[in-house]
mmCIF file of C-alpha atoms in Angstrom:
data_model
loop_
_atom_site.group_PDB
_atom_site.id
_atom_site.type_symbol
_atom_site.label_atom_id
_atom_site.label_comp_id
_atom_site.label_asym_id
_atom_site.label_seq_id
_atom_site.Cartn_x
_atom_site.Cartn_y
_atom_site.Cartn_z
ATOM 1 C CA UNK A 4 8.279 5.312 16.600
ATOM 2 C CA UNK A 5 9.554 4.902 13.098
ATOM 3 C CA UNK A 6 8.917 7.406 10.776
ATOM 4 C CA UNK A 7 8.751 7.730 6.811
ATOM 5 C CA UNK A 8 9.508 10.942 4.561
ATOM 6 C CA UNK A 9 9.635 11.653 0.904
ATOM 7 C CA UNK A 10 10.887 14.424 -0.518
ATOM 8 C CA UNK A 11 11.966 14.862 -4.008
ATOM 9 C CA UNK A 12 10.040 16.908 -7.121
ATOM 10 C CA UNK A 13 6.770 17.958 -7.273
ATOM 11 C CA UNK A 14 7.084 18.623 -10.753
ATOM 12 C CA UNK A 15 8.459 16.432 -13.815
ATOM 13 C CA UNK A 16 8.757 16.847 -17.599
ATOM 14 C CA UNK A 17 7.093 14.636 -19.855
ATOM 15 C CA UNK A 18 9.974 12.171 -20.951
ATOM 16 C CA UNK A 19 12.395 13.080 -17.646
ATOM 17 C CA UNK A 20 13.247 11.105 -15.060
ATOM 18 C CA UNK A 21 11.034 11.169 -11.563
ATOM 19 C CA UNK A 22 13.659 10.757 -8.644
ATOM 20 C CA UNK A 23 12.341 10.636 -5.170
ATOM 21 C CA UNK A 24 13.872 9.671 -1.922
ATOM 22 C CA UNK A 25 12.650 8.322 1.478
ATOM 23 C CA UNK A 26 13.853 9.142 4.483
ATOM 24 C CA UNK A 27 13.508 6.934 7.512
ATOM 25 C CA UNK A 28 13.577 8.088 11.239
ATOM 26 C CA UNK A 29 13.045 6.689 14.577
ATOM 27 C CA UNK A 30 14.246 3.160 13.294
ATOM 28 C CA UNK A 31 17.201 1.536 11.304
ATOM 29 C CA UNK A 32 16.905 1.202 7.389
ATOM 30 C CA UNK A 33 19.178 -2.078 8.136
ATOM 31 C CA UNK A 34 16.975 -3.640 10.490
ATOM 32 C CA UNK A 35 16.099 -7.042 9.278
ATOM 33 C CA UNK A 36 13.880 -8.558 7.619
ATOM 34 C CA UNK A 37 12.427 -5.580 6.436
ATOM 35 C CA UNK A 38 11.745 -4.187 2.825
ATOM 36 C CA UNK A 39 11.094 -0.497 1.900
ATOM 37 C CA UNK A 40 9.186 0.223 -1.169
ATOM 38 C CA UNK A 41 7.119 2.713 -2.960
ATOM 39 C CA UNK A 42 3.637 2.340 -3.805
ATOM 40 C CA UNK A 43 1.591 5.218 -5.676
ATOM 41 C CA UNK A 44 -1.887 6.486 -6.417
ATOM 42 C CA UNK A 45 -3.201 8.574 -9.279
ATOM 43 C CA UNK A 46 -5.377 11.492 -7.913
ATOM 44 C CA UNK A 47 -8.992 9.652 -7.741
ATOM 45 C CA UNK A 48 -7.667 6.323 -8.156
ATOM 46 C CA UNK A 49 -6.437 2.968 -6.025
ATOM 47 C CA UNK A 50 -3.275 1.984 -5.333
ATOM 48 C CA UNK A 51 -0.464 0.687 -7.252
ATOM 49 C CA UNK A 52 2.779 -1.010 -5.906
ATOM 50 C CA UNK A 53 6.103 0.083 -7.378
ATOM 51 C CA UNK A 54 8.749 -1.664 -6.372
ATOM 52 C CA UNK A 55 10.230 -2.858 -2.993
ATOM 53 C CA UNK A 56 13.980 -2.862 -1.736
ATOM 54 C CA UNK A 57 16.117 -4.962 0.751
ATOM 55 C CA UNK A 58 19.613 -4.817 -0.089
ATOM 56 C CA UNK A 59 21.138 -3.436 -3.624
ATOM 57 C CA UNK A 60 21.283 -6.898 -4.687
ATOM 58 C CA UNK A 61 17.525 -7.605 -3.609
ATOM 59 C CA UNK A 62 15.131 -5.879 -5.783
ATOM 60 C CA UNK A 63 12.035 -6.196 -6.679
ATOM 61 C CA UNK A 64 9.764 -4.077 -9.159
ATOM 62 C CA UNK A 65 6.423 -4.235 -11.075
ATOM 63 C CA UNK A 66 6.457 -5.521 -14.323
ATOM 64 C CA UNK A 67 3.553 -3.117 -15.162
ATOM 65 C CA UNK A 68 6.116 -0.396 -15.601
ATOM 66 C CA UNK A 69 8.705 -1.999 -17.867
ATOM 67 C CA UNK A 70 11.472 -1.794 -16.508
ATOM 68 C CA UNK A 71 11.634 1.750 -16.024
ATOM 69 C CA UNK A 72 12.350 1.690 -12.275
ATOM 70 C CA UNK A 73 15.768 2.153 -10.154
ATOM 71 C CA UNK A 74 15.877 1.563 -6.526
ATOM 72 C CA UNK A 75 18.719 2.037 -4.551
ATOM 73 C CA UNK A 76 19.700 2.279 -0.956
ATOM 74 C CA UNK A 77 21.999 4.220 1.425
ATOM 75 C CA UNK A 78 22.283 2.813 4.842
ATOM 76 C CA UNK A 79 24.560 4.995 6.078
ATOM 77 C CA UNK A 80 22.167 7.733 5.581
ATOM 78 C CA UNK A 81 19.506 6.089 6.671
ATOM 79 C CA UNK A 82 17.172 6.508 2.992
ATOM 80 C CA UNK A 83 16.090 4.570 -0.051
ATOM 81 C CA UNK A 84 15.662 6.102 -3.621
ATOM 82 C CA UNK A 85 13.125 5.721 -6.443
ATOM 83 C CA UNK A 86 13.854 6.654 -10.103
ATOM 84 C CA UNK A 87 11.429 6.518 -12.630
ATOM 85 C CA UNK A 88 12.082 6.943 -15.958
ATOM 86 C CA UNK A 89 10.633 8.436 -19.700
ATOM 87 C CA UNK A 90 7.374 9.655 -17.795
ATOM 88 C CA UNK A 91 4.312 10.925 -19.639
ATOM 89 C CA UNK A 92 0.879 11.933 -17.727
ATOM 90 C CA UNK A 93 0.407 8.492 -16.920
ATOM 91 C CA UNK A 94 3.253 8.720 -13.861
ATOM 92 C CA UNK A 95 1.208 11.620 -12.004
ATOM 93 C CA UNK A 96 0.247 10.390 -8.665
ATOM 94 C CA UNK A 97 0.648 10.682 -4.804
ATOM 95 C CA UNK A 98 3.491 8.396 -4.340
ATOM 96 C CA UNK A 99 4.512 6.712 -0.760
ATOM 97 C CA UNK A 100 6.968 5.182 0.583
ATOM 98 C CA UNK A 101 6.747 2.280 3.320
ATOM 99 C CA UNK A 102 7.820 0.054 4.762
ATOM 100 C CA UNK A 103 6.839 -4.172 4.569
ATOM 101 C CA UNK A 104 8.106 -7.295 5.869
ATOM 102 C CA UNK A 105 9.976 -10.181 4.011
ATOM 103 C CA UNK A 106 7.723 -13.144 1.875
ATOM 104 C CA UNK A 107 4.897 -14.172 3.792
ATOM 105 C CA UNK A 108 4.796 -10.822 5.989
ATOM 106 C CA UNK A 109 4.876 -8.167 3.112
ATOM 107 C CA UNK A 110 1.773 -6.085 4.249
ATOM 108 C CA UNK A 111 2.633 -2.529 5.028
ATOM 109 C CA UNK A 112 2.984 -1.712 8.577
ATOM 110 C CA UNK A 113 4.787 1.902 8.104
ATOM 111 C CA UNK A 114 3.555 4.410 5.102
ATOM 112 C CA UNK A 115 4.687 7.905 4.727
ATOM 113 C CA UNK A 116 2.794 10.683 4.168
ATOM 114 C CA UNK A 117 3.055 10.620 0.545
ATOM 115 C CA UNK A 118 3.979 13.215 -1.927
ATOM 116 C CA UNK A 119 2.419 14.472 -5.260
ATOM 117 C CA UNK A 120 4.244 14.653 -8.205
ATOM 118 C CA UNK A 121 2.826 15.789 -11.450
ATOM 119 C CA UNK A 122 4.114 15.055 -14.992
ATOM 120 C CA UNK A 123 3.813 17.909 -17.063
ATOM 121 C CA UNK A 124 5.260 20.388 -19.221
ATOM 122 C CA UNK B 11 -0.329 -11.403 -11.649
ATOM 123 C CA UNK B 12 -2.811 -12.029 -8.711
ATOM 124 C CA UNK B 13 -6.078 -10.017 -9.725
ATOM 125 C CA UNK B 14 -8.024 -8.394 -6.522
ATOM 126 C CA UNK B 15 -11.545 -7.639 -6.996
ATOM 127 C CA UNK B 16 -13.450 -5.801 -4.541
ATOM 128 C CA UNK B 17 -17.416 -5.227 -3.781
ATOM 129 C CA UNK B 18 -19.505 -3.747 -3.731
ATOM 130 C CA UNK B 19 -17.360 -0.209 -4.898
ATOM 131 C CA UNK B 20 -19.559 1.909 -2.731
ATOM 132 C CA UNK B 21 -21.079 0.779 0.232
ATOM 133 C CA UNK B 22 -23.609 3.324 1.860
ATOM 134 C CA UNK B 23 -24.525 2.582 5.689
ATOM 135 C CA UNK B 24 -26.160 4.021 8.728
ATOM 136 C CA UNK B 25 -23.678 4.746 12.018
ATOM 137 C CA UNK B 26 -24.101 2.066 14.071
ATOM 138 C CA UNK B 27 -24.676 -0.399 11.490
ATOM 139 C CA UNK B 28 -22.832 -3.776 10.462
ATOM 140 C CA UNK B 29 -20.576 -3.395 7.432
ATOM 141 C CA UNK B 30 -19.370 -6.142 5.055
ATOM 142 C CA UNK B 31 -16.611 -5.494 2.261
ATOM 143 C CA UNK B 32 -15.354 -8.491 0.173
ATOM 144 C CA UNK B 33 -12.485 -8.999 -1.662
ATOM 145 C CA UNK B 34 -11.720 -12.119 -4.529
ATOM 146 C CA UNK B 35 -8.404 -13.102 -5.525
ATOM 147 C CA UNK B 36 -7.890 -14.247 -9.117
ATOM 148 C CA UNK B 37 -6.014 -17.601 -7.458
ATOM 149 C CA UNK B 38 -4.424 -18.687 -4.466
ATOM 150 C CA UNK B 39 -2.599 -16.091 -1.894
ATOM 151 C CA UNK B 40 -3.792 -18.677 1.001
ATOM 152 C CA UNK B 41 -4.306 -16.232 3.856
ATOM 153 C CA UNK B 42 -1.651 -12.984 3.080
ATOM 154 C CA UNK B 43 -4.332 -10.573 2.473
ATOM 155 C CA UNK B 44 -4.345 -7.365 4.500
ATOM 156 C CA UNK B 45 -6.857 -5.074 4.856
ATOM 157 C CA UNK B 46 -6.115 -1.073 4.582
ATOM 158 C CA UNK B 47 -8.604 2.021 5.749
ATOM 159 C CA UNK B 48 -7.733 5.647 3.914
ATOM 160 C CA UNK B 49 -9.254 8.622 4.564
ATOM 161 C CA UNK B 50 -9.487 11.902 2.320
ATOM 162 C CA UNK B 51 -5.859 13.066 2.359
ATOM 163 C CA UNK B 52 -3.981 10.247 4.438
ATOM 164 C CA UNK B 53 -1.908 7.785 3.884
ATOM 165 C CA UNK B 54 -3.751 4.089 4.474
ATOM 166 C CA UNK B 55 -3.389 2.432 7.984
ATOM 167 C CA UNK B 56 -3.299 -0.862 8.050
ATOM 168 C CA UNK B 57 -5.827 -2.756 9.439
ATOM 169 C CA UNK B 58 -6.119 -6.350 9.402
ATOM 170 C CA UNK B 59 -3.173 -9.026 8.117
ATOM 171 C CA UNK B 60 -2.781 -13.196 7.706
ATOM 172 C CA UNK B 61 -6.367 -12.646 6.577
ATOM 173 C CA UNK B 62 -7.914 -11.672 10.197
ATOM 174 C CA UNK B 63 -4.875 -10.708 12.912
ATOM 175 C CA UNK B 64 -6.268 -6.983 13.797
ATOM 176 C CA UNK B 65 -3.054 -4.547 13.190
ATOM 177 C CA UNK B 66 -1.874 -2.959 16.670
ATOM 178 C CA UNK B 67 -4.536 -0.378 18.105
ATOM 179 C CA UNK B 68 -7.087 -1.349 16.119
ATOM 180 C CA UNK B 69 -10.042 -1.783 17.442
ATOM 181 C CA UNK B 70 -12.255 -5.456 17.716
ATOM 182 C CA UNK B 71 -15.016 -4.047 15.828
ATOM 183 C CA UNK B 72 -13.052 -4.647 12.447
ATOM 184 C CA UNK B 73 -12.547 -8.122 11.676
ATOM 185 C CA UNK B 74 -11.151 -10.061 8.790
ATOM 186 C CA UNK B 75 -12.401 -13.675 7.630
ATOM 187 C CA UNK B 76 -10.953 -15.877 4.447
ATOM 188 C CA UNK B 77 -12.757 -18.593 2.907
ATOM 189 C CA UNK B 78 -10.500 -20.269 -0.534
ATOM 190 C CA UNK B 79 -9.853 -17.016 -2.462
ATOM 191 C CA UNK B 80 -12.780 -14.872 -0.821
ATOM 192 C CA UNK B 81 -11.984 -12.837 1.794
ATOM 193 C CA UNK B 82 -14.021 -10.532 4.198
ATOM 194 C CA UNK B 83 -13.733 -6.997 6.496
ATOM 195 C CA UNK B 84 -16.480 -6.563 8.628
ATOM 196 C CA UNK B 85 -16.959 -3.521 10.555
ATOM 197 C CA UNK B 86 -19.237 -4.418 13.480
ATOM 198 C CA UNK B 87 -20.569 -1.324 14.322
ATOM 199 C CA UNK B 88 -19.684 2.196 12.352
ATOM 200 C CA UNK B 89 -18.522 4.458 13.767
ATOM 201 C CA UNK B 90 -18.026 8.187 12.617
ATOM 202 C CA UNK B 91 -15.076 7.451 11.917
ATOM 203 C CA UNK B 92 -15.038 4.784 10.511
ATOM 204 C CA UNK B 93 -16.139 6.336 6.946
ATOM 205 C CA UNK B 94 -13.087 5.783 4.353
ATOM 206 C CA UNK B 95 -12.210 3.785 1.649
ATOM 207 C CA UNK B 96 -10.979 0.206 2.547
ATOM 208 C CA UNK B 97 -8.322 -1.804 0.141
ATOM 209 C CA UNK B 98 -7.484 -5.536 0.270
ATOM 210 C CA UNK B 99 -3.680 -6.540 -0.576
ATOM 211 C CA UNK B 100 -2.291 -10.062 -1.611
ATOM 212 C CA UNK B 101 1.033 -10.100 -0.440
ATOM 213 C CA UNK B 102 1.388 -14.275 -1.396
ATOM 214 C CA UNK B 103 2.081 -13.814 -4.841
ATOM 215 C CA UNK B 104 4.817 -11.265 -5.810
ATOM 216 C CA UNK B 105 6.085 -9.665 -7.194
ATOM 217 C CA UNK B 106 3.421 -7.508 -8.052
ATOM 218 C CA UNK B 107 1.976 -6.783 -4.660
ATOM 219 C CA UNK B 108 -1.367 -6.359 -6.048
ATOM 220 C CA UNK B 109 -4.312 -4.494 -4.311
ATOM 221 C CA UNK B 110 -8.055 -4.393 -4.695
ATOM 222 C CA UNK B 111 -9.705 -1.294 -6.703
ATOM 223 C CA UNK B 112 -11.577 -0.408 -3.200
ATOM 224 C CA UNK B 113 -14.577 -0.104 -1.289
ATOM 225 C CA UNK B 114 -15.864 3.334 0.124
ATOM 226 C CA UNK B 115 -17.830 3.561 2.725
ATOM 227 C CA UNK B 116 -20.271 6.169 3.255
ATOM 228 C CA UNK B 117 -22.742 7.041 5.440
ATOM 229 C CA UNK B 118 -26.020 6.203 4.348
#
């Protein structure tokens, strides 16, 4: 049964850099055709996709947030990492990471539990 | 950017009632729309995909119809726990993934 964790900050500075990372059991991060992404919610609010990951050649991210997203991936650990940069208020929000299929099969079948992280001085 | 738009925002219904939640896409995602249920403090579950395949261990009294851009969850019967706030996704058109604002459903 595959599993999803994140685990990173629960706290970030106005203007820092938000770094979480996702750690995947029960499964293989390499197993194909899968993506892994992060989507996030403000407290109160709906949902908002981030960016999704295949490879370190094949990303993907939302042009909402300007180009202020890194993803990377480490197979051999079995984990995929978010960076988000110059936050403000704006960025606090439960944030998940999952787990979707390739074009045409990109709903997500595997969330994690999600973790809260709060932008604030 | 493919523009979800969900209605009603709050749906109030009796237990045992018929629920219907609809969901408009701002153009074509043909049929990748999936259908999400979240309670207080959980992740969402995924519910419905391709428009109206139920998600594995989901039970037949949610079911998912398409017609052009318009797209519907239907809840047969409500149960308990079936009280949660649902969220369309277009997953034709990205990137963005974009999802609806939501529906919640409460009990009436």
């Amino acid at each position: 049964h595959l599993q999803l964790q994140e685990s990173g900050p629960g706290l970030v500075r106005p203007s820092e850099t938000l770094s979480l990372t996702c750690t995947v059991s029960g499964g293989s991060i390499s197993s194909s055709p899968y993506y892994w992404g992060w989507i996030r919610q403000p407290p109160g609010k709906g949902l908002e996709w981030i960016g999704s990951i295949y490879s370190s050649e094949n990303t993907y991210d939302n042009p909402s947030l300007k180009s202020r997203v890194t993803l990377s991936i480490d197979k051999s650990k079995n984990q995929f990492s978010l960076k988000l940069n110059s936050v403000t208020a704006a960025d606090t929000a439960v944030y998940y990471c999952a787990r979707h299929g390739a074009r045409g099969y990109s709903y997500v079948d595997y969330w994690g539990q999600g973790t809260l992280v709060t932008v604030s001085s | 950017e493919t523009i979800m738009t969900q209605s009603p925002a709050t749906l109030s219904v009796s237990a045992g009632e018929r629920a219907t939640l609809s969901c408009r896409a701002s153009q074509s995602v043909s049929r990748n729309l999936a259908w999400y249920q979240q309670k207080p403090g959980q992740a969402p579950r995924l519910l419905i995909y391709g428009a109206s395949t139920r998600a594995t261990g989901i039970p037949a009294r949610f079911s998912g119809s398409a017609s052009g851009t318009e797209f519907t969850l239907t809840i047969s019967s409500l149960q308990p726990e079936d009280f949660a706030v649902y969220y369309c996704q277009q997953y034709n058109n990205w990137p963005p993934v974009t999802f609806g604002q939501g529906t919640k459903v409460e009990i009436k």
